[in-house]
PDB file of N, CA and C in Angstrom:
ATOM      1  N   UNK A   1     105.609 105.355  78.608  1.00 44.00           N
ATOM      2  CA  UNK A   1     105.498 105.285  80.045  1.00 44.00           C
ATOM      3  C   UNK A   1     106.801 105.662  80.718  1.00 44.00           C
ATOM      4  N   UNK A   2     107.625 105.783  80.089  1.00 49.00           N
ATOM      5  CA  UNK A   2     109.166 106.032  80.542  1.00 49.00           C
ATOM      6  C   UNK A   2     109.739 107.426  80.751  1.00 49.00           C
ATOM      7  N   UNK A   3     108.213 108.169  80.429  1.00 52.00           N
ATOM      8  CA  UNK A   3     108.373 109.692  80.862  1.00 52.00           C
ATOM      9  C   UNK A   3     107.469 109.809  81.962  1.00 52.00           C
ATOM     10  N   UNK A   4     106.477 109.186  82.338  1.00 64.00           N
ATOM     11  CA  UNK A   4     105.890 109.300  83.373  1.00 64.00           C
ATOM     12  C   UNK A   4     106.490 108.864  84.748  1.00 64.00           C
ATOM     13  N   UNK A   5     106.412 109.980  85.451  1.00 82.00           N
ATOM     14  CA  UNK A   5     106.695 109.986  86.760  1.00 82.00           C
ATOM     15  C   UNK A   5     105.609 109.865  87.635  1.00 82.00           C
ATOM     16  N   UNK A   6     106.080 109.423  89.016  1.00 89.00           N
ATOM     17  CA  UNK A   6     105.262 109.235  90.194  1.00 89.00           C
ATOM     18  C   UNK A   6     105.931 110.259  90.762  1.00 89.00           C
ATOM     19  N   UNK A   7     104.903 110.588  91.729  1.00 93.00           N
ATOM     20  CA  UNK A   7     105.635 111.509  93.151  1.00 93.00           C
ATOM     21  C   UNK A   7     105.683 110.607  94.650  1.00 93.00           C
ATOM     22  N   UNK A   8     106.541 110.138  95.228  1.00 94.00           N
ATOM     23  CA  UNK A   8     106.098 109.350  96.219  1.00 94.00           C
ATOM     24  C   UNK A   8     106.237 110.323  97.270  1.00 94.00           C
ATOM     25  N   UNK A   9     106.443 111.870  97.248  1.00 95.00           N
ATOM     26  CA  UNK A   9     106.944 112.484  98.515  1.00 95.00           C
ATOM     27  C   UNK A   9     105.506 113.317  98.342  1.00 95.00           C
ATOM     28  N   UNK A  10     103.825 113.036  97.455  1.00 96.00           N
ATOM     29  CA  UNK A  10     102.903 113.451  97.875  1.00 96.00           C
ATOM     30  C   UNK A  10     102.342 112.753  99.213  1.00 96.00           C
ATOM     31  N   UNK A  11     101.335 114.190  99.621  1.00 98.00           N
ATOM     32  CA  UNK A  11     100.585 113.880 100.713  1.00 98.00           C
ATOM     33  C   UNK A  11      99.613 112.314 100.421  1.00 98.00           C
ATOM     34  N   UNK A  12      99.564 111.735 101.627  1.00 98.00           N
ATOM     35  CA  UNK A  12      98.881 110.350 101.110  1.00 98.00           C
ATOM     36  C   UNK A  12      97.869 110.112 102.679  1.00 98.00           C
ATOM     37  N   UNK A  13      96.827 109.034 102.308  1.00 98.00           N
ATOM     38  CA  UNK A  13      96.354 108.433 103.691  1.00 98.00           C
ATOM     39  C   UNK A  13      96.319 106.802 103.662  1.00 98.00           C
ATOM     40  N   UNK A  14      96.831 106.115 104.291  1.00 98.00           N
ATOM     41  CA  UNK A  14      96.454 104.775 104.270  1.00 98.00           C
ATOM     42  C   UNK A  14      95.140 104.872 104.673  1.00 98.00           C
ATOM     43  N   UNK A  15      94.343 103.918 104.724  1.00 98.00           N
ATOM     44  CA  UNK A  15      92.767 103.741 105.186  1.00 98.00           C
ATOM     45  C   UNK A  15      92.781 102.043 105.384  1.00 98.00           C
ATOM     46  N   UNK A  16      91.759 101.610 106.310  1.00 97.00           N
ATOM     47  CA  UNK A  16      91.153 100.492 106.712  1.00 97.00           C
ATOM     48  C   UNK A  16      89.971 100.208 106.729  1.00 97.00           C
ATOM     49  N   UNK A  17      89.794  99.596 105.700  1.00 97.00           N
ATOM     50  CA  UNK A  17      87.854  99.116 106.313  1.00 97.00           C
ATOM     51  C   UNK A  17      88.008  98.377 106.951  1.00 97.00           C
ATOM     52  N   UNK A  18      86.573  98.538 107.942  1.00 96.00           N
ATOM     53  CA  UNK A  18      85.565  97.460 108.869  1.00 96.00           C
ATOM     54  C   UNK A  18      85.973  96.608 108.338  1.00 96.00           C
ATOM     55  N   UNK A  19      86.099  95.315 109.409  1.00 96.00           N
ATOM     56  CA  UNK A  19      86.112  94.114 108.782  1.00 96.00           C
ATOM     57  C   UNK A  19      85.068  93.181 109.668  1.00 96.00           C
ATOM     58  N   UNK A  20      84.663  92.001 108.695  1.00 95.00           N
ATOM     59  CA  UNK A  20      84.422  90.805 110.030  1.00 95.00           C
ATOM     60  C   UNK A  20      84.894  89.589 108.893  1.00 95.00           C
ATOM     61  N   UNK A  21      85.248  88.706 109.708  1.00 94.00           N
ATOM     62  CA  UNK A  21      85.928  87.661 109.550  1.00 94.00           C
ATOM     63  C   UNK A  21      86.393  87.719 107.972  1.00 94.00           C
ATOM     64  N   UNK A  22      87.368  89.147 108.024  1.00 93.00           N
ATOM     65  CA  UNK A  22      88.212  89.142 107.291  1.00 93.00           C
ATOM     66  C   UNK A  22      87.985  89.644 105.885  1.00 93.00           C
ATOM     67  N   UNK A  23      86.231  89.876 105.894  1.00 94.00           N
ATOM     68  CA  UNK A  23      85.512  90.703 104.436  1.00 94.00           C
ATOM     69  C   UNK A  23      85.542  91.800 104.892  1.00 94.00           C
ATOM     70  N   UNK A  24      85.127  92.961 103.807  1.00 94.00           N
ATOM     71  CA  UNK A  24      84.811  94.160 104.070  1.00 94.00           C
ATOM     72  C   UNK A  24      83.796  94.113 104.828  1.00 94.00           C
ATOM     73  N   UNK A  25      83.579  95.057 105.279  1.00 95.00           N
ATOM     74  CA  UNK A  25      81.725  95.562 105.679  1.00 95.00           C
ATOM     75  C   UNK A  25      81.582  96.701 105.034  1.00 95.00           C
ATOM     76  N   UNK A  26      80.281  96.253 104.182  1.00 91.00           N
ATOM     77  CA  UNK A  26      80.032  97.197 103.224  1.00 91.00           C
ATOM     78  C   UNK A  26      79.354  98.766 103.515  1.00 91.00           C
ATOM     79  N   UNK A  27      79.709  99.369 102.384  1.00 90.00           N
ATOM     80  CA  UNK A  27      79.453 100.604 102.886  1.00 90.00           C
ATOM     81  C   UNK A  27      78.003 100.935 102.832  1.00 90.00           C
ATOM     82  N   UNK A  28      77.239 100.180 102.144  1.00 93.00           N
ATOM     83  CA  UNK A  28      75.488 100.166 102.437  1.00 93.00           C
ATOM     84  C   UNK A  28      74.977 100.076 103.437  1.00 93.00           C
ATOM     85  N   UNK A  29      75.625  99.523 104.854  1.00 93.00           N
ATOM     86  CA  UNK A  29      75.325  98.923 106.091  1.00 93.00           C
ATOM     87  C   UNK A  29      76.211 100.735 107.147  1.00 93.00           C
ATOM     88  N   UNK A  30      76.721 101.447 105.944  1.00 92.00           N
ATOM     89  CA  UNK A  30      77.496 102.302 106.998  1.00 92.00           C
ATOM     90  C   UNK A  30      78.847 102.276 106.940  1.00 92.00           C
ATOM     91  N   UNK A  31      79.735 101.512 106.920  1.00 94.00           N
ATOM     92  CA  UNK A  31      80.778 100.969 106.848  1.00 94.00           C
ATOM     93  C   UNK A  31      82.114 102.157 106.449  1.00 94.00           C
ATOM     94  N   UNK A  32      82.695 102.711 106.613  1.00 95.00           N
ATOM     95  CA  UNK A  32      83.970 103.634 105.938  1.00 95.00           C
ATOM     96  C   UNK A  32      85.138 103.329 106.411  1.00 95.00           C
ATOM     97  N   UNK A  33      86.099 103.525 105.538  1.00 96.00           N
ATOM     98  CA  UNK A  33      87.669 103.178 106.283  1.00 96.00           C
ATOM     99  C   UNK A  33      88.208 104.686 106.932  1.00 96.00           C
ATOM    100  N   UNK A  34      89.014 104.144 107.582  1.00 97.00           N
ATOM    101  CA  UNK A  34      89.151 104.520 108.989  1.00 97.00           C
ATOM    102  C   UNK A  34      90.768 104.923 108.693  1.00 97.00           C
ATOM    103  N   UNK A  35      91.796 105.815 109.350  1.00 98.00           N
ATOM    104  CA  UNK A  35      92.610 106.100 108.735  1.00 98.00           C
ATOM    105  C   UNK A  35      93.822 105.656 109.663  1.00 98.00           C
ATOM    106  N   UNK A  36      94.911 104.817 109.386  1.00 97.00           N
ATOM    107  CA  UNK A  36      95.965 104.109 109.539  1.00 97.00           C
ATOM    108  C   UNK A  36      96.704 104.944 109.907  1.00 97.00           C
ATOM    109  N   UNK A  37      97.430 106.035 109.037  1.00 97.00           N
ATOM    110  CA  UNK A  37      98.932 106.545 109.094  1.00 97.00           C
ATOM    111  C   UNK A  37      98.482 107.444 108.120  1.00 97.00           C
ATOM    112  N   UNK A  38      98.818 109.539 108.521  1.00 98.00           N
ATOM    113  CA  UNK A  38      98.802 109.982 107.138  1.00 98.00           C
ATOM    114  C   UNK A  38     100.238 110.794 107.165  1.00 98.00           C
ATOM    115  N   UNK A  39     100.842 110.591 105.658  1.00 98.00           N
ATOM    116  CA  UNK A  39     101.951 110.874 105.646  1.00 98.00           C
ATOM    117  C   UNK A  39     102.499 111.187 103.952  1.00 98.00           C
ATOM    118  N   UNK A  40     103.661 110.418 103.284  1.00 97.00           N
ATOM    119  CA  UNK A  40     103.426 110.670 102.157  1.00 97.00           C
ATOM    120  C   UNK A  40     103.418 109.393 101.640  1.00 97.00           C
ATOM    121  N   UNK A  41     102.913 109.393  99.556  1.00 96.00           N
ATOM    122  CA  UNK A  41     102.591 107.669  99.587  1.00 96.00           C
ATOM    123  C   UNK A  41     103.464 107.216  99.862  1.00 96.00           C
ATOM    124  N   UNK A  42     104.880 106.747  99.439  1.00 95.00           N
ATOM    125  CA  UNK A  42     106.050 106.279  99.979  1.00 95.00           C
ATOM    126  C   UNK A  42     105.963 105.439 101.284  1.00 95.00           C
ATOM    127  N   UNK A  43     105.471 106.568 102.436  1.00 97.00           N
ATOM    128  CA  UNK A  43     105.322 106.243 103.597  1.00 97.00           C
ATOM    129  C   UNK A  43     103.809 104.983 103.778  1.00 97.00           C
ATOM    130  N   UNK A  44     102.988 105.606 103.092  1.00 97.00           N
ATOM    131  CA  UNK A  44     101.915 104.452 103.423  1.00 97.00           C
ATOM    132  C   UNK A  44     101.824 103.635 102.134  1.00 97.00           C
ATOM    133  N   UNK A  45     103.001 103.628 101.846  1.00 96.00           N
ATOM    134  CA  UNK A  45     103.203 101.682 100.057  1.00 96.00           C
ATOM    135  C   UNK A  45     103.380 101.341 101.412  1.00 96.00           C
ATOM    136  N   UNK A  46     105.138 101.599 102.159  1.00 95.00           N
ATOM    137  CA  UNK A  46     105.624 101.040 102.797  1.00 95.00           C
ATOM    138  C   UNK A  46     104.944  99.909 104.123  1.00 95.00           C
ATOM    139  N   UNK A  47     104.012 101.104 104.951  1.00 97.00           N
ATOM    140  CA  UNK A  47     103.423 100.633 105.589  1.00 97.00           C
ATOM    141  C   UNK A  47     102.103  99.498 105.087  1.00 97.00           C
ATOM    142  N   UNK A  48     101.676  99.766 104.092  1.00 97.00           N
ATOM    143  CA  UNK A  48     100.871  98.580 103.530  1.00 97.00           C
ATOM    144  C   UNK A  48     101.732  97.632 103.016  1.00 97.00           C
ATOM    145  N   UNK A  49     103.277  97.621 102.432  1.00 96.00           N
ATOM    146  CA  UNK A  49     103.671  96.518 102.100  1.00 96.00           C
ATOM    147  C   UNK A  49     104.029  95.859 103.076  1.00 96.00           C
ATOM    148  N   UNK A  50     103.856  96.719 104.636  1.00 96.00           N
ATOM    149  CA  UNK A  50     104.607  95.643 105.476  1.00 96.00           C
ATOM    150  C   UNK A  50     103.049  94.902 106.507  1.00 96.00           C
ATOM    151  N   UNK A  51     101.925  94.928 105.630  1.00 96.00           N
ATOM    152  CA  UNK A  51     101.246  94.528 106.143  1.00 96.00           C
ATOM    153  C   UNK A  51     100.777  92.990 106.059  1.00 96.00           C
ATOM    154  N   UNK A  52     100.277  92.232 107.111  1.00 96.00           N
ATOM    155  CA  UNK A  52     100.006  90.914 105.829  1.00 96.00           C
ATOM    156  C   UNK A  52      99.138  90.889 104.688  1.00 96.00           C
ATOM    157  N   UNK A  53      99.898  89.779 103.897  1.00 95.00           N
ATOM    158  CA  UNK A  53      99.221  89.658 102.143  1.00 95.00           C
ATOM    159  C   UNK A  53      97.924  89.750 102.769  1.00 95.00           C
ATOM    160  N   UNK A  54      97.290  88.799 103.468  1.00 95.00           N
ATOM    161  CA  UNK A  54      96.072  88.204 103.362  1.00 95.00           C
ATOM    162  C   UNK A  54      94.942  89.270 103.961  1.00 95.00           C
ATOM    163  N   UNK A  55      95.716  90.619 104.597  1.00 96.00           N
ATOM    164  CA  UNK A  55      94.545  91.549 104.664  1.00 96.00           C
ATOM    165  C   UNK A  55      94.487  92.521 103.905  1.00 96.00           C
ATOM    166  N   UNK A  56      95.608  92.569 102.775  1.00 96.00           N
ATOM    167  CA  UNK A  56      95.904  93.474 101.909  1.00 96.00           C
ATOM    168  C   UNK A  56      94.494  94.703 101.718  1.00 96.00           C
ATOM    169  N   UNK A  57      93.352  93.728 101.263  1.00 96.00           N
ATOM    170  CA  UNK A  57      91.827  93.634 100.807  1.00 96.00           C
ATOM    171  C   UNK A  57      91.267  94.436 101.159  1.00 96.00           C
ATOM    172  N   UNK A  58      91.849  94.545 102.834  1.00 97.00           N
ATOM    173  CA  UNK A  58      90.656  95.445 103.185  1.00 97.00           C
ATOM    174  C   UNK A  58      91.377  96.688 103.265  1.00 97.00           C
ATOM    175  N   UNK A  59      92.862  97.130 103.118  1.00 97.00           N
ATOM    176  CA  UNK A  59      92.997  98.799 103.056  1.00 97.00           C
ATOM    177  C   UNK A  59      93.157  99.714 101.586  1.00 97.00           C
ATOM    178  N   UNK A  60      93.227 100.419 101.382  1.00 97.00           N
ATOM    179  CA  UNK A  60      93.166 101.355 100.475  1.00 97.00           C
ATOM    180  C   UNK A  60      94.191 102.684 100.840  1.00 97.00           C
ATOM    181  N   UNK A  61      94.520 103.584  99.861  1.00 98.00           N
ATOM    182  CA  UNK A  61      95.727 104.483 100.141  1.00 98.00           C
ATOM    183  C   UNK A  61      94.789 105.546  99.315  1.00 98.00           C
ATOM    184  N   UNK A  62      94.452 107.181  99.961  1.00 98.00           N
ATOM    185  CA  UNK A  62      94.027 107.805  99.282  1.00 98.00           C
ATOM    186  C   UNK A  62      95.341 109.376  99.273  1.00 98.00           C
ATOM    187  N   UNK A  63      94.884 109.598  97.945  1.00 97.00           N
ATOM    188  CA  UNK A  63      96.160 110.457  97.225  1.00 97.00           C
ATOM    189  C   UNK A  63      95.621 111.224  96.599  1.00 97.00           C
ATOM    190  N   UNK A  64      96.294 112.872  95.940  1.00 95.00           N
ATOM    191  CA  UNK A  64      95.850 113.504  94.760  1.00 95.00           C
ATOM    192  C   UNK A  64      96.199 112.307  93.707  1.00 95.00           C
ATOM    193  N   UNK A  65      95.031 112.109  93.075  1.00 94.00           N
ATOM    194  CA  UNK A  65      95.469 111.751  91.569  1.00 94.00           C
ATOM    195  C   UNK A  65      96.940 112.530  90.940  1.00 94.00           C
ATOM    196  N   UNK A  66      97.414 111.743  90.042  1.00 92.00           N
ATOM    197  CA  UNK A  66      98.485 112.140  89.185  1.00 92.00           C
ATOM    198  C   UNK A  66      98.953 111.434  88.021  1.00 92.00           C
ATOM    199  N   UNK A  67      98.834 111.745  86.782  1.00 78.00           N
ATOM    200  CA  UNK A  67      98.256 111.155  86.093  1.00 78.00           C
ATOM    201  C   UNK A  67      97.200 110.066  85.999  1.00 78.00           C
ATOM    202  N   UNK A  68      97.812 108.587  84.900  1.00 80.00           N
ATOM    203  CA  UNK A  68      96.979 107.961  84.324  1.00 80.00           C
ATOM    204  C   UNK A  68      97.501 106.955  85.778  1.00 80.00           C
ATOM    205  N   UNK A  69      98.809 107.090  86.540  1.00 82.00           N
ATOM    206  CA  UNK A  69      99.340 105.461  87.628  1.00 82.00           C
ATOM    207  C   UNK A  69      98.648 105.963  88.944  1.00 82.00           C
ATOM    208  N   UNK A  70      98.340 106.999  88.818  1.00 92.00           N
ATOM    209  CA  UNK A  70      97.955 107.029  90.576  1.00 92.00           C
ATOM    210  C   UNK A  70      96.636 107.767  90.694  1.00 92.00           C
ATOM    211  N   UNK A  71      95.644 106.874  90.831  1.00 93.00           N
ATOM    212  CA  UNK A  71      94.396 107.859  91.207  1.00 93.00           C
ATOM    213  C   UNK A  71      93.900 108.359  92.443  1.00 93.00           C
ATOM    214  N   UNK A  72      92.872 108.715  92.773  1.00 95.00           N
ATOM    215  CA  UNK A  72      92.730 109.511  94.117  1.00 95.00           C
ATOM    216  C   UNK A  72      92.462 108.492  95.100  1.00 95.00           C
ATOM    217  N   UNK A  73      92.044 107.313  94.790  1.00 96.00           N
ATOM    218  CA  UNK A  73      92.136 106.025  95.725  1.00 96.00           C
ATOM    219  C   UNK A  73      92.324 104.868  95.764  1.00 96.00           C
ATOM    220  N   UNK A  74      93.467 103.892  95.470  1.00 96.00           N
ATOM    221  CA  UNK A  74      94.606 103.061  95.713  1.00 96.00           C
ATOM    222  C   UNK A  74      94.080 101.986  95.938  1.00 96.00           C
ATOM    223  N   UNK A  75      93.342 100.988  95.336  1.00 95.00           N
ATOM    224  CA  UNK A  75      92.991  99.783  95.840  1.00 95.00           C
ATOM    225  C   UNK A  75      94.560  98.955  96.300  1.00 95.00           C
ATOM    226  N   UNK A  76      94.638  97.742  96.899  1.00 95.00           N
ATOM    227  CA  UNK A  76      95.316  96.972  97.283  1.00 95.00           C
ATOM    228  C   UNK A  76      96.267  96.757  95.832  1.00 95.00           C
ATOM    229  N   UNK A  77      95.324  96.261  94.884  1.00 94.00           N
ATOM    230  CA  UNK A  77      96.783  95.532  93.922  1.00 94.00           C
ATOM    231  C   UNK A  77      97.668  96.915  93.336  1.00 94.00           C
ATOM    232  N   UNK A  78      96.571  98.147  93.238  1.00 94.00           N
ATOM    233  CA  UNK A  78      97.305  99.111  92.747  1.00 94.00           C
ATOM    234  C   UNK A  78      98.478  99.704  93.170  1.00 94.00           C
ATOM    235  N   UNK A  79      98.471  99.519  94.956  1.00 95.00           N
ATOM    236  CA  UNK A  79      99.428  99.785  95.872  1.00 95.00           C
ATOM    237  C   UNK A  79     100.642  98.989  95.393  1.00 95.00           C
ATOM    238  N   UNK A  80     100.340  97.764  95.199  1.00 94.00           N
ATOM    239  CA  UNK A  80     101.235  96.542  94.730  1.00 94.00           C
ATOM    240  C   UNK A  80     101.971  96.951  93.226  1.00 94.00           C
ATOM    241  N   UNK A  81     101.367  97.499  92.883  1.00 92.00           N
ATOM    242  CA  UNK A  81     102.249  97.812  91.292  1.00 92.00           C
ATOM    243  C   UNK A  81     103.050  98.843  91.413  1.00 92.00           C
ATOM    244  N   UNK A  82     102.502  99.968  91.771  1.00 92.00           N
ATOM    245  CA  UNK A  82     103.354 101.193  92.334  1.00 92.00           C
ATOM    246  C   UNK A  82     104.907 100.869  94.231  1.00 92.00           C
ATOM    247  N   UNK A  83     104.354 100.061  94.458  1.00 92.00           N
ATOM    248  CA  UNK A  83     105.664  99.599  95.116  1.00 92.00           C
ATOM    249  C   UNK A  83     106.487  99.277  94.300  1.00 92.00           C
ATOM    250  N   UNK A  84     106.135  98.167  93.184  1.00 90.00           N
ATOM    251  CA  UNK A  84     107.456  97.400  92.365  1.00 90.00           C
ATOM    252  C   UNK A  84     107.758  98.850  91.677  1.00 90.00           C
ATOM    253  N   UNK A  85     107.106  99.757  91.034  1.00 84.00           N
ATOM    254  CA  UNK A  85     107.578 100.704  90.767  1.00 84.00           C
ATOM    255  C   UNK A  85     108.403 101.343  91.239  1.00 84.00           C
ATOM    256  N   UNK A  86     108.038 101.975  92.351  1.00 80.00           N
ATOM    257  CA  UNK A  86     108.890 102.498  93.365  1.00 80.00           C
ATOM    258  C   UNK A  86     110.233 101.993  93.523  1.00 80.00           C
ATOM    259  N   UNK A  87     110.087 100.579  93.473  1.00 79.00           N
ATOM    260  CA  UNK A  87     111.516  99.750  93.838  1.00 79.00           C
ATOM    261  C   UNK A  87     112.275  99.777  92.447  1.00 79.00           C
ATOM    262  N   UNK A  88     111.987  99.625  91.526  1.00 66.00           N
ATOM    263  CA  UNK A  88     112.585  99.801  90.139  1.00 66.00           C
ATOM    264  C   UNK A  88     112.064 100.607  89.403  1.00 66.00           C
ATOM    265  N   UNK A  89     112.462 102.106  89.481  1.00 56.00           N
ATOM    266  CA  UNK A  89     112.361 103.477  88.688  1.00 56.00           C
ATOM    267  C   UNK A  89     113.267 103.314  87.273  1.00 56.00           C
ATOM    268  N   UNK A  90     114.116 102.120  87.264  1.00 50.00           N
ATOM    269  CA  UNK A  90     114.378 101.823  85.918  1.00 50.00           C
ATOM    270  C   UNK A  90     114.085 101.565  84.872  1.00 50.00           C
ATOM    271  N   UNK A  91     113.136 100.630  85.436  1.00 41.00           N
ATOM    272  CA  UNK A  91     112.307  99.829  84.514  1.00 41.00           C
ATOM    273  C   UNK A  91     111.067 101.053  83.405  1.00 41.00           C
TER     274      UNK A  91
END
């Protein structure tokens, strides 16, 4: 894993789903996320890490895939692993 790289200066979209009292609204009912900020991922970890924990849930970050760490759409915890990444490229 210590040869695999991320790109954080790819094109990226944060996204938001519908919410009501704080669940998704599902996409059977219609439901799609809606787009936040598009920029590169870097730009939308950032902006999702500076979001609160507790709505983490409902956004998503969509990206070209690249390799096996970043696929074409970013659930919440995945965002969360690739930040600590981001923050320690040492590791």
């Amino acid at each position: 894993m210590s040869d695999t790289r991320v790109d954080f200066s790819a094109p990226a979209i944060l996204r938001k789903w519908p919410s009501v009292n704080n669940e998704r609204v599902s996409a059977s009912l219609g439901a799609r996320p809606y787009m936040i900020i598009e920029g590169t991922l870097d730009e939308c970890i950032r902006k999702f890490m500076s979001l609160p924990k507790s709505q983490h849930h409902l956004y998503e970050i969509h990206t070209a895939p690249q390799s096996d760490l970043v696929s074409a759409i970013l659930s919440a915890d995945h965002v969360v692993e690739l930040a600590r990444l981001r923050d320690f490229p040492g590791k």
